[in-house]
């Protein structure tokens, strides 16, 4: 019975106890030779990750758990709850980390007061009848410098007294084997001494002895830490009365300490086994090579509308949950494409705070001149519906290296800025979030804003000229350590950009995101586009876009809004003069002329050479 | 103002900096070229401390050496609440003294291992490491039961004592001496709690804890 036959790599094992993972702590664990960082986010989820920062291999168990993200102590890379995706790299404050930068995660399930995980576990963690039927009570875990098999072998002979009769001289022990890595021992006081052949009977697992005296069953799960090291994690089937718990815990600790001393003495006489060498995941091919550019608008995810509610007058909020597994990592400022039942594709910012990774929360304003997007979401999409959405894309990244951040939100423009404000708040970075809205009833996500306290300033019911005056006041003073982020209706955004420029703000400190491109697009020109990498030259005629013509010629380019607002279809210009018609790039970018939005912009010169 | 004869990488000097920072006591550090200069072994320094070791404090002419003795003095003199060195509670005071002696053990094992690895001291490294593991096992179990009893600190009161300060640096820097704390989860949780004491100060090799919930 003590021979371990199952493949431990396909099994679930306990890796920590629930009390080893209090909030805001990172537990250091090991299973089958592999080190793990185990931490509980503020939403209760227990993350089990490879204990290794992707950047320099430093242990994440010395990192800090801020309740939503784990931050590596070495260079401050931050990783999201659940997905383990990187959300911020301090050395590249202006860039959004690639979604592919993601730590290795292992499954986690809490059961019987233990955190279960595994290398590649099949099915569910074990269920043990006696614990299912009882009120499980965890004992103190004991690390043992000995192999699992030796620990299991010795556990068969382990003795303890039933919880109710710690004063007894001895108890009858019954041994059962729920599975290869656990032993269930039942101690019964006052059992008939004549039938003391005791151990070994395997049938009826978990049914307490029928003897008249007190009886306690404890299940001892043995965690294979490494080839020569284990942890005994014991769970009593019944929780003792509150007043007796300490005595019971002491009783078991004393007994197990003695057992561990005997096991270790024997292990010390045996030759030490070779330590296990965990297989570190190789960099997968798709990351090692130049990524294949996705073409068109991708909708790789299926999500379900978990909740829909009116968060403000004319603003519907949606919580989109994954159908299975976890959602891809998002960063503040990111948006997703939502593919609507009527065939339209619309972009919406993710409003979640850091660590809120079990759903994406969107806010959608019903536009009076809706061309079908907001009407469809408001009227046709209901709770329970399944939608196709793209993975998050961040073309509006938030720097977190400024001494002060000013966020200006106009109406529904609050959505990306809300995610930014929550991230800054969590990191204790100073910021102001100015919300311009018609009235309190028109302010979306007021509950979230309330939680951000005095950093939020509401400007309600201002007429346009007073809005401009207020913005002028807000951006009057600036320094090189302050960054400005603006999102809102076109006129408000134009005003903010104009006032900031007038006050002397450099372009690269003013970040903005338009809802849409209200410019009239001039598409009558005809020009040649040469692709430097692809050795291909195409002609873009009047009425066509660079993006369309390239796609027809088999050159894949990602896109999202396809109206020059979101920045997804950007290409690098090597030669030629672009005819910019987008609202994504700022004036300095337009002047520099080294990037172009291929969905709307064209060429003033006869020929453009692009780095594609 | 108190003068602290100090070396930034010394755990025993750090214990004093930590205590004074928590108590809000101003002091003037006097850097001693401990490594590689061995200034504390020189003739000049032995005029201050004939034993030739640091830390030493000079509190307006009152000279005191020995890390754990200085903690007793600092807490007794500069903690008006009387909780860091609980002279008003004989039971708690006894516990504090007991764990201060235990801390001599962790200093002589865990911190000695760190001196071997970092500064090339000629101690028996394996013996130091094995000794530290023996003590850490005891301390981990002790702290686990403290948690179960609703307590956070080494002694049984609801407030930390100088015993926590004496033990903390030996424990938290043990990995520099090749002593993993993988097997001591309760000990690791306690180091987070110490890091969240108001006025907590860092030293090289010690990282801050995230804010508590």
XYZ file of N, CA and C in Angstrom, chain A residues 217-301:
255
model
N -10.981 11.025 13.291
C -10.271 10.641 12.078
C -9.477 11.835 11.583
N -8.233 11.573 11.226
C -7.407 12.615 10.613
C -6.904 12.082 9.284
N -6.946 12.939 8.273
C -6.400 12.547 6.979
C -5.077 13.273 6.805
N -4.041 12.497 6.531
C -2.695 13.055 6.376
C -2.345 13.062 4.890
N -2.356 14.242 4.301
C -1.946 14.373 2.908
C -0.445 14.649 2.895
N 0.280 13.966 2.045
C 1.727 14.178 1.996
C 2.087 14.838 0.671
N 2.652 16.021 0.794
C 3.010 16.815 -0.389
C 4.442 16.485 -0.801
N 4.642 15.998 -2.034
C 6.012 15.715 -2.478
C 6.724 17.018 -2.862
N 7.524 17.531 -1.955
C 8.211 18.805 -2.191
C 9.340 18.596 -3.187
N 10.116 17.576 -2.918
C 11.246 17.234 -3.773
C 11.494 15.740 -3.543
N 12.502 15.176 -4.190
C 12.700 13.726 -4.041
C 12.970 13.346 -2.594
N 13.583 14.236 -1.837
C 13.926 13.887 -0.459
C 13.244 14.759 0.576
N 12.225 15.484 0.155
C 11.557 16.371 1.109
C 10.047 16.339 0.901
N 9.312 16.439 2.018
C 7.854 16.338 1.965
C 7.259 17.301 2.980
N 5.953 17.521 2.854
C 5.234 18.231 3.918
C 4.016 17.392 4.275
N 3.837 17.151 5.577
C 2.632 16.468 6.040
C 1.579 17.532 6.302
N 0.452 17.411 5.588
C -0.648 18.358 5.809
C -1.835 17.559 6.308
N -2.111 17.706 7.602
C -3.138 16.873 8.217
C -4.405 17.660 8.464
N -5.524 16.981 8.240
C -6.836 17.611 8.432
C -7.677 16.676 9.289
N -8.182 17.190 10.409
C -9.096 16.408 11.243
C -10.479 16.461 10.610
N -11.198 15.342 10.680
C -12.519 15.303 10.046
C -13.518 16.191 10.779
N -13.356 16.311 12.071
C -14.323 17.094 12.851
C -13.610 18.225 13.575
N -14.176 19.431 13.493
C -13.615 20.571 14.197
C -13.936 20.441 15.686
N -12.916 20.453 16.533
C -13.190 20.358 17.976
C -13.890 21.625 18.463
N -14.566 21.559 19.612
C -15.170 22.768 20.174
C -14.100 23.840 20.383
N -14.502 25.112 20.255
C -13.540 26.216 20.274
C -12.597 26.138 21.468
N -13.125 25.820 22.628
C -12.303 25.820 23.834
C -11.248 24.730 23.853
N -11.417 23.702 23.012
C -10.473 22.571 23.051
C -9.491 22.583 21.892
N -9.641 23.547 20.994
C -8.847 23.486 19.764
C -7.347 23.578 20.014
N -6.941 24.514 20.871
C -5.506 24.665 21.091
C -4.912 23.376 21.653
N -5.639 22.759 22.579
C -5.121 21.518 23.179
C -4.999 20.428 22.107
N -5.986 20.345 21.223
C -5.941 19.336 20.153
C -4.759 19.621 19.216
N -4.599 20.910 18.859
C -3.491 21.268 17.956
C -2.148 20.934 18.595
N -2.017 21.222 19.880
C -0.763 20.923 20.594
C -0.520 19.417 20.635
N -1.590 18.684 20.910
C -1.453 17.226 20.996
C -0.914 16.667 19.674
N -1.502 17.112 18.575
C -1.068 16.590 17.278
C 0.324 17.102 16.917
N 0.621 18.362 17.272
C 1.949 18.897 16.949
C 3.026 18.096 17.668
N 2.768 17.781 18.936
C 3.758 17.025 19.709
C 3.971 15.647 19.089
N 2.853 14.979 18.789
C 2.954 13.641 18.215
C 3.652 13.658 16.863
N 3.288 14.630 16.027
C 3.868 14.669 14.681
C 5.340 15.075 14.727
N 5.703 15.950 15.675
C 7.119 16.300 15.809
C 7.945 15.048 16.112
N 7.400 14.187 16.975
C 8.096 12.950 17.303
C 8.210 12.052 16.077
N 7.105 11.957 15.340
C 7.096 11.139 14.125
C 8.129 11.653 13.121
N 8.135 12.975 12.932
C 9.061 13.571 11.966
C 10.510 13.282 12.382
N 10.792 13.370 13.676
C 12.159 13.091 14.145
C 12.548 11.654 13.791
N 11.613 10.708 13.970
C 11.923 9.297 13.651
C 12.112 9.117 12.141
N 11.247 9.763 11.368
C 11.366 9.609 9.903
C 12.698 10.193 9.430
N 13.033 11.362 9.946
C 14.260 12.014 9.479
C 15.498 11.236 9.910
N 15.408 10.605 11.099
C 16.552 9.802 11.544
C 16.764 8.641 10.570
N 15.646 8.044 10.133
C 15.800 6.925 9.191
C 16.272 7.434 7.821
N 15.688 8.557 7.385
C 16.067 9.097 6.066
C 17.550 9.436 6.039
N 18.078 9.888 7.181
C 19.485 10.282 7.228
C 20.402 9.083 7.023
N 19.902 7.878 7.352
C 20.721 6.677 7.173
C 20.690 6.162 5.738
N 19.687 6.590 4.993
C 19.563 6.120 3.606
C 20.333 7.051 2.679
N 20.741 6.561 1.540
C 21.406 7.464 0.595
C 20.429 8.546 0.127
N 20.913 9.772 0.062
C 20.032 10.876 -0.332
C 19.699 10.758 -1.810
N 18.415 10.820 -2.150
C 18.055 10.756 -3.574
C 18.497 12.025 -4.303
N 18.701 11.900 -5.590
C 19.026 13.073 -6.412
C 17.855 14.050 -6.366
N 18.115 15.334 -6.215
C 16.997 16.277 -6.235
C 16.302 16.254 -7.598
N 15.027 16.547 -7.593
C 14.287 16.596 -8.852
C 14.662 17.873 -9.589
N 14.685 17.783 -10.885
C 14.995 18.973 -11.674
C 13.733 19.385 -12.417
N 13.104 20.462 -11.991
C 11.879 20.854 -12.678
C 12.179 21.283 -14.100
N 11.269 20.970 -14.981
C 11.435 21.384 -16.371
C 10.926 22.813 -16.477
N 11.830 23.726 -16.764
C 11.391 25.103 -16.951
C 10.828 25.217 -18.358
N 9.742 25.938 -18.447
C 9.098 26.059 -19.746
C 10.029 26.816 -20.689
N 10.225 26.260 -21.849
C 11.019 26.950 -22.856
C 10.193 28.097 -23.419
N 10.874 29.064 -23.959
C 10.140 30.133 -24.633
C 9.430 29.501 -25.827
N 8.113 29.598 -25.875
C 7.413 28.937 -26.983
C 7.773 29.568 -28.326
N 7.671 28.755 -29.335
C 8.082 29.206 -30.677
C 7.416 30.511 -31.091
N 6.128 30.633 -30.749
C 5.430 31.817 -31.244
C 5.967 33.086 -30.596
N 6.687 32.924 -29.455
C 7.295 34.108 -28.859
C 8.724 34.305 -29.337
N 9.353 33.217 -29.741
C 10.752 33.297 -30.132
C 10.905 33.871 -31.531
N 9.843 33.784 -32.308
C 9.925 34.273 -33.678
C 9.201 35.599 -33.825
N 9.444 36.244 -34.920
C 8.688 37.458 -35.198
C 7.217 37.066 -35.275
N 6.380 37.766 -34.557
C 4.973 37.368 -34.571
C 4.367 37.530 -35.949
N 3.482 36.616 -36.231
C 2.753 36.741 -37.478
C 1.682 37.795 -37.256
N 1.695 38.810 -38.074
C 0.753 39.901 -37.826
C -0.665 39.417 -38.053
N -1.543 39.632 -37.094
C -2.924 39.245 -37.325
C -3.538 40.165 -38.355
N -4.384 39.624 -39.153
C -4.995 40.436 -40.181
C -6.420 40.747 -39.781
N -6.840 41.933 -40.092
C -8.229 42.288 -39.884
C -8.573 42.425 -38.424
N -9.862 42.370 -38.152
C -10.331 42.515 -36.795
C -10.534 41.129 -36.219
N -9.743 40.821 -35.224
C -9.806 39.501 -34.634
C -10.832 39.490 -33.512
N -11.523 38.390 -33.370
C -12.447 38.238 -32.243
C -12.207 36.859 -31.654
N -11.070 36.735 -30.982
C -10.645 35.422 -30.514
C -11.405 34.966 -29.271
N -12.077 35.885 -28.601
C -12.680 35.531 -27.311
C -14.190 35.467 -27.407
